[in-house]
Short mmCIF file of C-alpha atoms in Angstrom, two decimals:
data_model
loop_
_atom_site.label_atom_id
_atom_site.label_comp_id
_atom_site.label_asym_id
_atom_site.label_seq_id
_atom_site.Cartn_x
_atom_site.Cartn_y
_atom_site.Cartn_z
CA MET A 96 -6.15 -12.25 -7.04
CA ALA A 97 -4.62 -9.09 -7.34
CA HIS A 98 -1.18 -10.72 -7.51
CA ARG A 99 -1.18 -12.70 -10.87
CA HIS A 100 0.22 -9.88 -12.52
CA SER A 101 3.71 -10.62 -11.26
CA HIS A 102 6.08 -10.84 -13.71
CA GLY A 103 7.87 -6.88 -14.38
CA SER A 104 6.32 -4.90 -17.43
CA GLY A 105 2.39 -5.90 -16.17
CA MET A 106 3.95 -4.93 -12.44
CA LEU A 107 4.70 -1.59 -13.15
CA MET A 108 0.87 -0.77 -16.24
CA LEU A 109 0.54 2.62 -14.58
CA ASP A 110 4.18 3.91 -15.17
CA THR A 111 4.38 2.27 -18.95
CA LEU A 112 0.78 4.79 -19.46
CA ALA A 113 2.34 7.21 -17.64
CA ALA A 114 5.27 6.89 -19.97
CA HIS A 115 2.92 7.18 -23.90
CA SER A 116 0.04 9.47 -21.87
CA GLY A 117 -0.88 11.79 -24.13
CA LEU A 118 -1.37 14.10 -21.42
CA ARG A 119 2.06 14.28 -20.36
CA ASN A 120 3.20 17.52 -22.30
CA VAL A 121 1.23 19.20 -19.48
CA SER A 122 2.81 20.48 -16.54
CA PRO A 123 2.90 17.42 -14.03
CA GLY A 124 2.84 20.65 -11.29
CA LEU A 125 -1.03 20.93 -12.07
CA LYS A 126 -1.84 18.19 -12.98
CA THR A 127 -0.71 16.31 -9.32
CA GLY A 128 -2.29 19.48 -7.25
CA PHE A 129 -4.90 19.19 -9.26
CA CYS A 130 -5.64 15.60 -8.88
CA VAL A 131 -4.54 16.53 -4.77
CA LEU A 132 -7.84 19.24 -4.27
CA VAL A 133 -10.03 17.28 -6.14
CA LEU A 134 -8.51 14.02 -4.68
CA LEU A 135 -9.14 15.59 -1.44
CA LEU A 136 -12.81 17.40 -2.00
CA CYS A 137 -13.94 13.60 -3.37
CA VAL A 138 -13.41 13.01 -0.12
CA GLY A 139 -14.01 15.69 2.72
CA ALA A 140 -17.30 16.01 0.74
CA SER A 141 -17.96 11.91 1.00
CA ASP A 142 -21.54 12.55 -1.18
CA THR A 143 -22.39 10.03 -3.77
CA VAL A 144 -23.44 11.45 -6.25
CA VAL A 145 -19.63 13.68 -6.19
CA GLY A 146 -18.49 10.86 -5.92
CA ILE A 147 -19.78 9.51 -9.66
CA PHE A 148 -19.06 12.42 -11.35
CA VAL A 149 -15.63 12.70 -10.00
CA ALA A 150 -15.51 8.33 -10.95
CA LEU A 151 -17.30 9.70 -14.75
CA SER A 152 -14.81 12.65 -15.07
CA MET A 153 -12.09 10.70 -14.79
CA VAL A 154 -12.94 7.59 -16.79
CA PHE A 155 -13.59 10.49 -19.35
CA PHE A 156 -9.94 11.73 -18.50
CA MET A 157 -8.11 9.62 -18.79
CA VAL A 158 -9.45 7.50 -22.18
CA PHE A 159 -10.35 10.82 -24.52
CA LEU A 160 -7.49 13.24 -23.09
CA GLY A 161 -4.93 10.53 -21.16
CA LYS A 162 -5.84 8.04 -24.79
CA THR A 163 -5.20 5.78 -22.09
CA PRO A 164 -7.16 2.54 -23.58
CA MET A 165 -10.59 1.63 -21.94
CA CYS A 166 -8.83 -2.14 -21.04
CA HIS A 167 -6.40 -0.94 -18.96
CA ILE A 168 -8.55 1.33 -17.47
CA VAL A 169 -11.34 -1.73 -16.19
CA ARG A 170 -7.88 -3.96 -15.25
CA LEU A 171 -7.22 -1.21 -13.20
CA LEU A 172 -10.59 -0.75 -11.64
CA LYS A 173 -10.87 -3.98 -10.96
CA ILE A 174 -7.75 -3.93 -8.56
CA PRO A 175 -10.07 -2.65 -5.39
CA LEU A 176 -13.22 -3.15 -6.66
CA LEU A 177 -12.08 -6.39 -4.05
CA PHE A 178 -11.05 -5.36 -1.00
CA LEU A 179 -13.97 -2.48 -1.43
CA CYS A 180 -17.16 -4.99 -2.04
CA VAL A 181 -15.86 -6.32 1.57
CA SER A 182 -14.86 -3.30 3.23
CA CYS A 183 -17.82 -1.66 2.28
CA LEU A 184 -19.71 -6.02 3.56
CA VAL A 185 -18.94 -5.55 6.79
CA ILE A 186 -20.10 -1.82 7.12
CA LEU A 187 -23.41 -2.58 5.78
CA LEU A 188 -24.04 -5.94 8.40
CA GLU A 189 -24.49 -4.43 11.62
CA VAL A 190 -24.15 -7.29 14.40
CA VAL A 191 -26.55 -7.01 16.42
CA ARG A 192 -28.67 -8.66 19.47
CA GLU A 193 -31.94 -7.37 19.06
CA PRO A 194 -32.24 -7.32 15.16
CA LEU A 195 -33.26 -4.09 13.54
CA GLY A 196 -33.34 -2.40 10.43
CA LEU A 197 -34.47 -3.04 6.77
CA TRP A 198 -33.24 -6.98 6.39
CA GLN A 199 -31.14 -8.91 9.39
CA LEU A 200 -30.28 -12.64 9.39
CA LYS A 201 -30.01 -14.46 12.52
CA VAL A 202 -26.38 -16.59 13.42
CA GLY A 203 -26.22 -18.14 16.99
CA SER A 204 -27.95 -15.37 19.85
CA TRP A 205 -25.98 -12.36 17.00
CA TRP A 206 -28.36 -11.48 14.72
CA LEU A 207 -26.51 -9.98 11.07
CA CYS A 208 -28.54 -6.34 9.79
CA VAL A 209 -28.69 -3.74 6.94
CA THR A 210 -30.10 -1.47 8.79
CA SER A 211 -30.93 1.85 5.67
CA GLU A 212 -27.90 4.66 7.62
CA SER A 213 -26.07 1.59 7.40
CA LEU A 214 -26.63 1.31 3.96
CA HIS A 215 -26.92 4.57 3.26
CA ARG A 216 -22.57 4.81 4.92
CA ALA A 217 -22.62 1.85 2.82
CA VAL A 218 -23.41 3.52 -0.48
CA THR A 219 -22.10 6.42 0.00
CA LEU A 220 -18.46 5.04 0.74
CA PHE A 221 -17.88 2.87 -2.09
CA PHE A 222 -18.71 5.95 -4.63
CA GLN A 223 -17.08 8.06 -2.39
CA ALA A 224 -13.92 5.03 -3.00
CA MET A 225 -14.60 4.49 -6.35
CA GLY A 226 -14.23 8.67 -7.53
CA ALA A 227 -10.68 8.92 -5.28
CA VAL A 228 -9.32 5.99 -6.97
CA CYS A 229 -10.07 6.86 -10.10
CA CYS A 230 -8.65 10.41 -9.19
CA LEU A 231 -5.43 8.65 -7.93
CA TYR A 232 -5.44 6.66 -11.40
CA ALA A 233 -5.45 9.60 -13.74
CA LEU A 234 -3.03 10.88 -11.93
CA SER A 235 -0.74 8.30 -12.25
CA SER A 236 -1.68 7.67 -15.49
CA SER A 237 -0.62 11.05 -16.81
CA THR A 238 2.18 11.86 -14.27
CA PRO A 239 5.21 9.56 -14.88
CA MET A 240 6.91 9.36 -10.70
CA PRO A 241 10.42 11.04 -11.59
CA GLN A 242 7.83 14.19 -13.43
CA ILE A 243 6.22 13.50 -9.33
CA ILE A 244 10.06 13.46 -7.29
CA GLU A 245 10.68 16.66 -9.17
CA VAL A 246 7.71 18.47 -7.83
CA LEU A 247 8.11 17.42 -4.47
CA ARG A 248 11.80 18.60 -4.60
CA ARG A 249 10.27 22.06 -5.48
CA CYS A 250 7.41 21.58 -2.24
CA HIS A 251 10.84 21.69 -0.94
CA VAL A 252 11.06 17.84 0.12
CA PRO A 253 14.60 17.78 1.89
CA ALA A 254 16.80 16.82 -0.59
CA LEU A 255 17.48 13.18 1.23
CA VAL A 256 14.34 12.07 0.50
CA ILE A 257 14.41 12.70 -2.06
CA GLU A 258 17.91 10.79 -3.07
CA LEU A 259 16.37 7.79 -1.94
CA MET A 260 12.89 8.14 -3.67
CA TYR A 261 14.68 8.60 -6.46
CA LEU A 262 17.77 5.85 -5.84
CA ILE A 263 13.96 3.66 -4.88
CA TYR A 264 12.23 4.24 -8.17
CA ARG A 265 15.87 3.19 -10.37
CA TYR A 266 15.98 0.23 -7.83
CA LEU A 267 12.67 -1.24 -8.35
CA PHE A 268 13.08 -2.33 -12.36
CA VAL A 269 16.20 -3.14 -10.46
CA LEU A 270 14.64 -5.61 -8.94
CA LEU A 271 12.24 -6.30 -10.36
CA GLU A 272 14.24 -8.17 -13.37
CA VAL A 273 16.05 -10.03 -10.49
CA GLN A 274 13.26 -11.43 -9.21
CA ARG A 275 11.25 -11.97 -12.60
CA GLN A 276 14.46 -14.17 -13.46
CA LEU A 277 14.21 -16.31 -10.40
CA THR A 278 10.73 -17.17 -9.56
CA VAL A 279 11.36 -18.41 -13.65
CA ALA A 280 14.00 -20.04 -12.64
CA ALA A 281 12.07 -21.45 -9.31
CA THR A 282 9.36 -21.97 -11.36
CA ALA A 283 10.65 -23.87 -14.15
CA ARG A 284 12.81 -26.81 -11.72
CA LEU A 285 8.99 -27.01 -10.47
CA GLY A 286 9.35 -24.97 -7.35
CA TYR A 287 6.17 -24.03 -6.74
CA VAL A 288 5.18 -26.79 -6.67
CA GLY A 289 3.64 -28.25 -2.57
CA LEU A 290 3.04 -25.89 -0.74
CA ARG A 291 5.44 -26.24 2.35
CA ARG A 292 8.22 -25.79 -0.99
CA SER A 293 6.54 -22.86 -1.97
CA VAL A 294 6.89 -22.00 1.29
CA SER A 295 10.86 -22.69 1.14
CA THR A 296 11.34 -21.37 -2.62
CA ALA A 297 9.56 -18.62 -2.29
CA GLY A 298 12.12 -17.79 0.95
CA ARG A 299 15.12 -18.54 -0.50
CA VAL A 300 14.16 -16.53 -3.83
CA SER A 301 13.93 -13.33 -1.87
CA GLY A 302 16.56 -13.73 0.32
CA THR A 303 18.82 -13.41 -2.93
CA LEU A 304 17.42 -10.89 -4.08
CA LEU A 305 18.16 -9.23 -1.17
CA ALA A 306 21.48 -10.43 -0.65
CA SER A 307 21.74 -9.72 -3.96
CA SER A 308 20.89 -6.53 -4.50
CA PHE A 309 23.18 -5.48 -1.22
CA ARG A 310 26.15 -6.68 -3.10
CA ARG A 311 24.81 -5.02 -6.20
CA SER A 312 24.22 -1.85 -3.97
CA ARG A 313 27.80 -1.50 -3.56
CA VAL A 314 29.17 -2.09 -7.17
CA CYS A 315 26.38 0.76 -7.44
CA PHE A 316 28.59 3.56 -4.73
CA ASP A 317 31.80 2.58 -6.87
CA ALA A 318 30.30 3.10 -9.63
CA MET A 319 28.94 6.36 -9.37
CA GLU A 320 31.96 8.06 -6.38
CA SER A 321 34.06 7.34 -9.76
CA ARG A 322 31.89 9.80 -12.10
CA GLY A 323 31.84 12.75 -8.69
CA TYR A 324 28.96 11.10 -6.82
CA ASP A 325 29.26 13.10 -3.11
CA GLY A 326 25.34 12.71 -1.64
CA LYS A 327 23.74 14.15 -4.31
CA LEU A 328 22.73 13.62 -7.62
CA ALA A 329 21.12 15.95 -10.09
CA PHE A 330 19.63 14.99 -12.37
CA LEU A 331 17.63 16.67 -15.70
CA SER A 332 14.78 17.76 -15.66
CA HIS A 333 12.51 19.66 -18.61
CA ALA A 334 9.39 19.44 -17.92
CA PRO A 335 6.82 20.70 -19.35
CA ARG A 336 5.87 23.99 -19.24
CA LEU A 337 2.61 25.70 -17.92
CA ARG A 338 -0.05 26.70 -19.54
CA PRO A 339 -2.84 29.74 -19.87
CA THR A 340 -5.26 26.96 -21.26
CA HIS A 341 -4.43 23.61 -19.24
CA LEU A 342 -5.24 26.42 -15.56
CA LEU A 343 -7.95 27.72 -16.86
CA ALA A 344 -9.25 24.06 -17.82
CA ALA A 345 -8.81 23.22 -14.61
CA ALA A 346 -9.83 26.01 -12.92
CA ALA A 347 -13.45 25.67 -14.22
CA TYR A 348 -13.47 21.57 -13.90
CA VAL A 349 -12.51 23.00 -9.90
CA LEU A 350 -14.90 25.09 -9.69
CA ALA A 351 -18.12 23.35 -10.66
CA LEU A 352 -16.88 20.93 -9.27
CA LEU A 353 -17.29 23.30 -5.40
CA GLY A 354 -20.43 24.02 -7.06
CA LEU A 355 -22.02 20.35 -7.41
CA ILE A 356 -20.56 19.84 -3.85
CA PHE A 357 -22.51 23.73 -2.39
CA VAL A 358 -25.69 22.22 -4.63
CA ARG A 359 -25.54 18.47 -2.76
CA LYS A 360 -25.15 19.77 0.75
CA GLY A 361 -27.71 22.17 0.77
CA TRP A 362 -25.71 25.53 1.66
CA LEU A 363 -26.42 27.03 -2.54
CA CYS A 364 -29.52 28.77 -1.11
CA PRO A 365 -32.79 27.37 -2.72
CA MET B 178 -40.31 -2.38 8.80
CA LYS B 179 -39.90 -5.83 9.57
CA ILE B 180 -39.25 -8.40 6.22
CA LYS B 181 -40.85 -12.12 7.65
CA LEU B 182 -39.22 -14.90 5.77
CA THR B 183 -39.55 -18.89 5.27
CA ASN B 184 -36.82 -21.62 6.68
CA ARG B 185 -36.76 -21.93 3.25
CA GLU B 186 -35.81 -18.65 2.13
CA ARG B 187 -34.05 -17.75 4.90
CA ARG B 188 -31.09 -20.94 3.97
CA ALA B 189 -31.60 -19.01 0.25
CA VAL B 190 -29.80 -16.04 1.82
CA MET B 191 -27.38 -17.96 3.62
CA ALA B 192 -26.59 -19.69 0.35
CA SER B 193 -26.61 -16.44 -1.19
CA CYS B 194 -23.70 -15.65 1.54
CA VAL B 195 -21.15 -18.14 0.13
CA PRO B 196 -20.60 -16.50 -2.57
CA ALA B 197 -19.57 -13.38 -0.66
CA LEU B 198 -17.17 -14.69 1.99
CA MET B 199 -16.29 -16.50 -0.93
CA THR B 200 -15.10 -13.28 -2.18
CA ALA B 201 -13.46 -12.00 0.81
CA LEU B 202 -11.05 -15.51 1.47
CA GLY B 203 -9.57 -14.68 -1.97
CA THR B 204 -9.80 -11.43 -2.11
CA PRO B 205 -6.07 -9.24 -2.60
CA VAL B 206 -6.32 -7.35 0.98
CA SER B 207 -2.22 -7.06 -0.28
CA ALA B 208 -0.75 -6.47 2.75
CA MET B 209 -3.31 -4.64 4.46
CA HIS B 210 -4.16 -1.54 2.98
CA ILE B 211 -6.52 0.76 3.36
CA MET B 212 -7.00 1.81 -0.16
CA GLU B 213 -7.89 5.54 -1.57
CA GLY B 214 -10.78 7.11 -0.51
CA PHE B 215 -11.61 4.88 2.96
CA LEU B 216 -11.00 6.90 5.39
CA PRO B 217 -13.72 10.42 6.35
CA GLN B 218 -10.55 13.46 5.75
CA THR B 219 -10.78 13.88 9.74
CA HIS B 220 -9.13 10.84 10.20
CA ALA B 221 -6.77 11.13 7.10
CA ILE B 222 -5.83 14.67 8.64
CA VAL B 223 -5.15 12.93 12.14
CA TRP B 224 -2.48 9.52 11.34
CA GLY B 225 -1.17 11.78 8.78
CA VAL B 226 -0.46 14.36 11.71
CA VAL B 227 0.22 11.52 14.43
CA CYS B 228 2.97 10.06 11.81
CA LEU B 229 4.56 13.21 11.39
CA PRO B 230 6.45 12.48 14.23
CA PHE B 231 8.03 9.54 13.94
CA LEU B 232 8.80 10.57 10.04
CA VAL B 233 10.71 13.51 11.62
CA TRP B 234 13.17 11.75 13.43
CA SER B 235 13.39 8.81 11.19
CA PHE B 236 14.54 11.73 9.24
CA LEU B 237 16.82 13.12 11.56
CA SER B 238 18.14 9.31 12.04
CA ILE B 239 18.67 8.69 8.24
CA ARG B 240 20.48 11.88 8.35
CA LYS B 241 22.84 10.76 11.06
CA ILE B 242 23.36 7.21 9.72
CA VAL B 243 24.47 9.05 5.56
CA SER B 244 26.28 11.44 7.30
CA GLN B 245 28.21 8.45 9.19
CA HIS B 246 28.88 6.50 5.48
CA ARG B 247 26.91 7.12 2.75
CA LYS B 248 27.19 4.46 1.06
CA ALA B 249 24.13 3.75 4.10
CA VAL B 250 22.16 5.52 1.78
CA LEU B 251 21.89 3.21 -0.98
CA LEU B 252 21.64 0.08 1.49
CA LEU B 253 18.17 2.09 2.32
CA ALA B 254 17.36 2.92 -1.11
CA MET B 255 17.56 -1.32 -1.78
CA MET B 256 16.25 -1.88 1.34
CA GLY B 257 13.31 0.88 0.34
CA ALA B 258 13.03 -0.74 -3.26
CA TYR B 259 12.97 -3.94 -1.94
CA ALA B 260 9.97 -4.30 0.30
CA PHE B 261 8.60 -2.52 -3.21
CA VAL B 262 9.50 -6.05 -5.06
CA LEU B 263 8.29 -7.93 -2.50
CA SER B 264 4.25 -6.87 -3.42
CA ALA B 265 5.41 -8.77 -7.18
CA LEU B 266 6.93 -12.02 -4.77
CA LYS B 267 5.46 -15.21 -5.89
CA MET B 268 4.27 -16.68 -2.84
CA PRO B 269 2.24 -19.79 -1.84
CA SER B 270 -0.73 -19.55 -2.37
CA VAL B 271 -2.88 -18.40 1.04
CA THR B 272 -6.62 -19.53 1.09
CA GLY B 273 -6.77 -18.76 -2.93
CA SER B 274 -5.49 -14.86 -2.69
CA SER B 275 -1.44 -15.03 -2.92
CA SER B 276 -1.01 -11.26 -0.54
CA HIS B 277 2.49 -10.41 -0.44
CA PRO B 278 4.23 -9.98 2.82
CA THR B 279 5.54 -6.38 3.87
CA GLY B 280 9.19 -6.38 4.49
CA THR B 281 9.48 -2.83 6.77
CA GLY B 282 9.23 -5.69 10.02
CA LEU B 283 12.28 -7.90 7.89
CA GLY B 284 13.70 -3.55 8.00
CA ALA B 285 13.41 -3.46 11.03
CA VAL B 286 15.51 -5.73 12.41
CA LEU B 287 17.52 -5.57 10.07
CA PHE B 288 17.97 -1.50 10.53
CA GLY B 289 16.07 -0.54 13.74
CA PRO B 290 12.78 0.57 13.18
CA ALA B 291 14.04 4.79 13.09
CA PRO B 292 14.55 4.88 9.32
CA MET B 293 12.23 2.02 8.43
CA ALA B 294 9.12 5.04 8.66
CA LEU B 295 10.19 7.38 6.47
CA LEU B 296 11.84 4.15 3.62
CA GLY B 297 8.19 2.41 4.86
CA MET B 298 6.39 5.98 3.80
CA ILE B 299 7.99 6.12 -0.17
CA VAL B 300 7.46 2.50 -0.12
CA LEU B 301 3.80 3.45 0.12
CA LEU B 302 3.78 6.37 -1.91
CA PHE B 303 5.45 4.52 -4.56
CA GLN B 304 2.62 0.77 -4.67
CA ALA B 305 -0.38 4.25 -4.21
CA ILE B 306 1.29 5.75 -8.28
CA LEU B 307 2.62 3.68 -9.56
CA LEU B 308 0.58 0.13 -8.25
CA ALA B 309 -2.65 1.28 -6.64
CA HIS B 310 -2.49 -0.54 -3.60
CA GLY B 311 -3.36 2.57 -1.03
CA GLY B 312 -3.78 5.76 -1.92
CA LEU B 313 -2.56 9.65 -0.70
CA THR B 314 -4.87 10.09 1.22
CA THR B 315 -4.87 7.15 3.68
CA LEU B 316 -0.66 7.79 3.37
CA GLY B 317 -0.80 8.87 7.07
CA ALA B 318 -3.11 5.31 8.10
CA ASN B 319 -0.85 2.97 6.45
CA THR B 320 2.26 4.77 6.96
CA PHE B 321 1.02 4.60 11.34
CA SER B 322 0.74 1.09 10.73
CA MET B 323 3.40 -0.77 8.40
CA ALA B 324 6.31 1.46 9.25
CA ILE B 325 5.80 2.78 12.01
CA ALA B 326 3.55 0.01 13.62
CA GLY B 327 4.55 -3.54 12.18
CA PRO B 328 8.59 -2.37 12.52
CA PHE B 329 8.71 -0.67 16.42
CA VAL B 330 7.16 -4.71 17.34
CA SER B 331 9.20 -6.50 15.20
CA PHE B 332 12.83 -4.25 16.80
CA GLY B 333 10.59 -4.54 20.57
CA VAL B 334 10.15 -8.39 19.48
CA TYR B 335 13.99 -9.04 18.68
CA GLN B 336 15.25 -8.00 20.62
CA LEU B 337 13.65 -8.98 23.76
CA CYS B 338 14.52 -12.79 21.81
CA LYS B 339 17.58 -11.34 22.17
CA LYS B 340 17.68 -11.63 25.74
CA LEU B 341 16.45 -13.96 26.12
CA LYS B 342 19.07 -15.97 24.19
CA LEU B 343 16.44 -17.61 21.55
CA SER B 344 18.39 -18.97 18.01
CA ARG B 345 18.33 -16.45 15.65
CA LEU B 346 15.88 -17.92 13.19
CA VAL B 347 13.41 -18.05 15.58
CA ALA B 348 13.67 -14.32 16.47
CA VAL B 349 14.39 -13.29 13.47
CA GLY B 350 11.02 -15.66 12.28
CA LEU B 351 8.46 -14.48 15.78
CA ALA B 352 9.02 -10.73 15.24
CA CYS B 353 8.68 -10.42 11.56
CA GLY B 354 5.43 -12.82 11.88
CA LEU B 355 4.24 -10.70 14.79
CA GLY B 356 4.69 -7.56 13.57
CA ASP B 357 2.97 -8.34 10.34
CA LEU B 358 0.06 -9.35 12.92
CA PHE B 359 0.35 -5.87 14.45
CA THR B 360 -0.05 -4.38 11.17
CA TYR B 361 -3.00 -6.10 10.84
CA CYS B 362 -4.83 -5.18 13.97
CA VAL B 363 -4.21 -1.55 13.82
CA THR B 364 -5.44 -1.12 9.91
CA SER B 365 -8.62 -2.75 11.50
CA VAL B 366 -8.69 -0.39 14.84
CA GLN B 367 -8.56 2.47 11.57
CA LEU B 368 -11.25 1.22 10.14
CA ALA B 369 -13.33 0.47 13.25
CA LEU B 370 -12.82 4.00 13.86
CA ALA B 371 -12.97 5.49 11.26
CA HIS B 372 -16.65 3.17 10.34
CA PRO B 373 -17.82 2.37 13.71
CA GLY B 374 -21.41 0.48 12.77
CA GLN B 375 -24.18 1.28 15.15
CA ALA B 376 -23.34 -1.29 17.32
CA GLY B 377 -20.51 0.75 18.12
CA VAL B 378 -16.61 0.47 17.24
CA LEU B 379 -15.58 -2.15 18.84
CA ALA B 380 -18.27 -4.75 17.20
CA SER B 381 -17.27 -2.99 14.14
CA LEU B 382 -13.62 -3.47 14.98
CA THR B 383 -14.59 -7.91 15.84
CA GLU B 384 -16.08 -7.65 12.24
CA PHE B 385 -13.42 -5.91 10.51
CA LEU B 386 -10.33 -8.28 13.06
CA SER B 387 -12.39 -11.55 12.33
CA ILE B 388 -12.04 -11.43 8.27
CA PHE B 389 -9.49 -10.15 7.62
CA ALA B 390 -8.37 -12.65 10.24
CA LEU B 391 -8.83 -15.05 7.04
CA THR B 392 -6.10 -13.47 5.21
CA GLN B 393 -3.89 -11.64 7.51
CA ILE B 394 -3.21 -14.82 9.90
CA PRO B 395 -1.88 -17.70 7.67
CA LEU B 396 0.33 -14.78 5.99
CA ALA B 397 2.21 -13.49 9.31
CA ILE B 398 3.20 -17.40 9.85
CA VAL B 399 4.46 -17.51 6.43
CA GLU B 400 5.71 -13.95 6.57
CA GLY B 401 7.93 -15.37 9.59
CA ILE B 402 9.60 -18.85 8.16
CA LEU B 403 9.97 -16.29 5.19
CA SER B 404 11.45 -13.58 6.76
CA ALA B 405 13.93 -16.19 8.79
CA ILE B 406 14.60 -18.03 5.87
CA VAL B 407 15.48 -14.38 3.61
CA VAL B 408 18.42 -13.48 7.15
CA MET B 409 19.32 -17.40 6.68
CA MET B 410 20.75 -16.73 3.27
CA LEU B 411 22.33 -13.54 3.90
CA GLU B 412 24.41 -14.73 6.29
CA SER B 413 25.66 -17.03 4.86
CA PHE B 414 26.08 -14.46 1.30
CA ALA B 415 26.29 -11.14 2.19
CA LYS B 416 27.96 -11.02 5.41
CA PRO B 417 30.79 -7.95 4.65
CA GLU B 418 26.18 -6.54 4.28
CA LEU B 419 24.99 -7.21 7.36
CA ARG B 420 28.56 -5.93 9.62
CA GLU B 421 28.39 -3.06 7.57
CA ILE B 422 24.64 -2.23 8.78
CA GLY B 423 25.65 -2.98 12.45
CA TYR B 424 23.90 -6.09 12.14
CA LEU B 425 26.49 -8.91 12.73
CA VAL B 426 28.83 -6.24 15.01
CA LYS B 427 29.15 -8.33 18.12
CA GLU B 428 29.02 -11.67 17.10
CA GLY B 429 32.40 -11.26 15.86
CA ASN B 430 32.88 -13.89 13.41
#
């Protein structure tokens, strides 16, 4: 169900959103650092209120600062929601020999139980994960991938890894387009009717895709070599500069979040 | 505090479980990536640290391959992009959801397990940021299950099948299918270790295994068949490239 977005443009919705984001003039280093820090705090705190606070504030950032349409955010949030519900259900239900806790259901010789502890754990986990997911969305809906790669380069990630990342990012679009065309062609010829035939079609489509991408890589290499490629991809990067006001705002938010965590954990004297 | 239920009420509860189970059947467990924020901090860090030696080894091996022939870097990048695009592949609908194959098993058969660790991690990072499959804090755990454990099993099974003189297509199919299954087992272990219930890790492991088995076992079978077809197509259409990456070296055809 998450993969109904099987066409190219819908698939990389986040990439498109990032390119149009109202926050694209904020320094990518700051955005990446800020989101990763908040993410770590949210996961580290593992607390319901902190999770809700992070989730709501990140959605607020996306809508009011990033100017991301609300309908897109809702669509994005639906993706993890289903996984989250099932996994939380697993954590909520305990399979034990004897009935215990708040609610129980006999299945054969076993009992499915909900204890207050498991309820608490499932609820905490749900909101912790929701906060973290919103934080990830805030990063990826405001920062285009090349800028994130540029940040990683400045963090001294080896040049070979950076090169691979740029190339993979570039080829994603090429292959997605080829894959889309192949799938449309196969669908138009009734290739996906019936399970047996669709398995075979899916295999053929992916086989053709890989064969053509290998062939394409050779052509690409020749083209790059003829333009003087010797193992180093050089791009002009014009990343937006860091502004003091942005830094201050980020710092204020992190301090507020830290304060909330301290209060919730009871580390501040009452 | 126990709540006594009459038979009828119990039946109502049972009936209300059905939609929940149907959702479980239809969930996008999307190649079993653990979602963002689902692992506690310590687990996230520990899985990241576990991956580190593999990643360093993988980096060194990629550097060696690339220094021997430069073209390989493009082939590896294509393989990475391919693994990503597989997640957009229109798949025969398995148990109502269209889950997608991982592609790292196939990569391990073609390139060996060493480059796949780093490549898989990059792909997972892209999937987290561009598709919100998986996440940044769970990157370590996902890398371990999908880019390290799975490919290793695939590669081992493939070598074993070659020793046993099985046909190459059967070998590829088995390798990729079993690699996928192993990935799902490792993910279930990771989830169970992170969130054990009162009955302990083993009980919650069986819970996770049995819930995710609904989508993952058919998916593994499909992935095996798919990979065999892919390799068959490659052998007929991309022989020079296969020879270049050393997959077809010893056959001499």
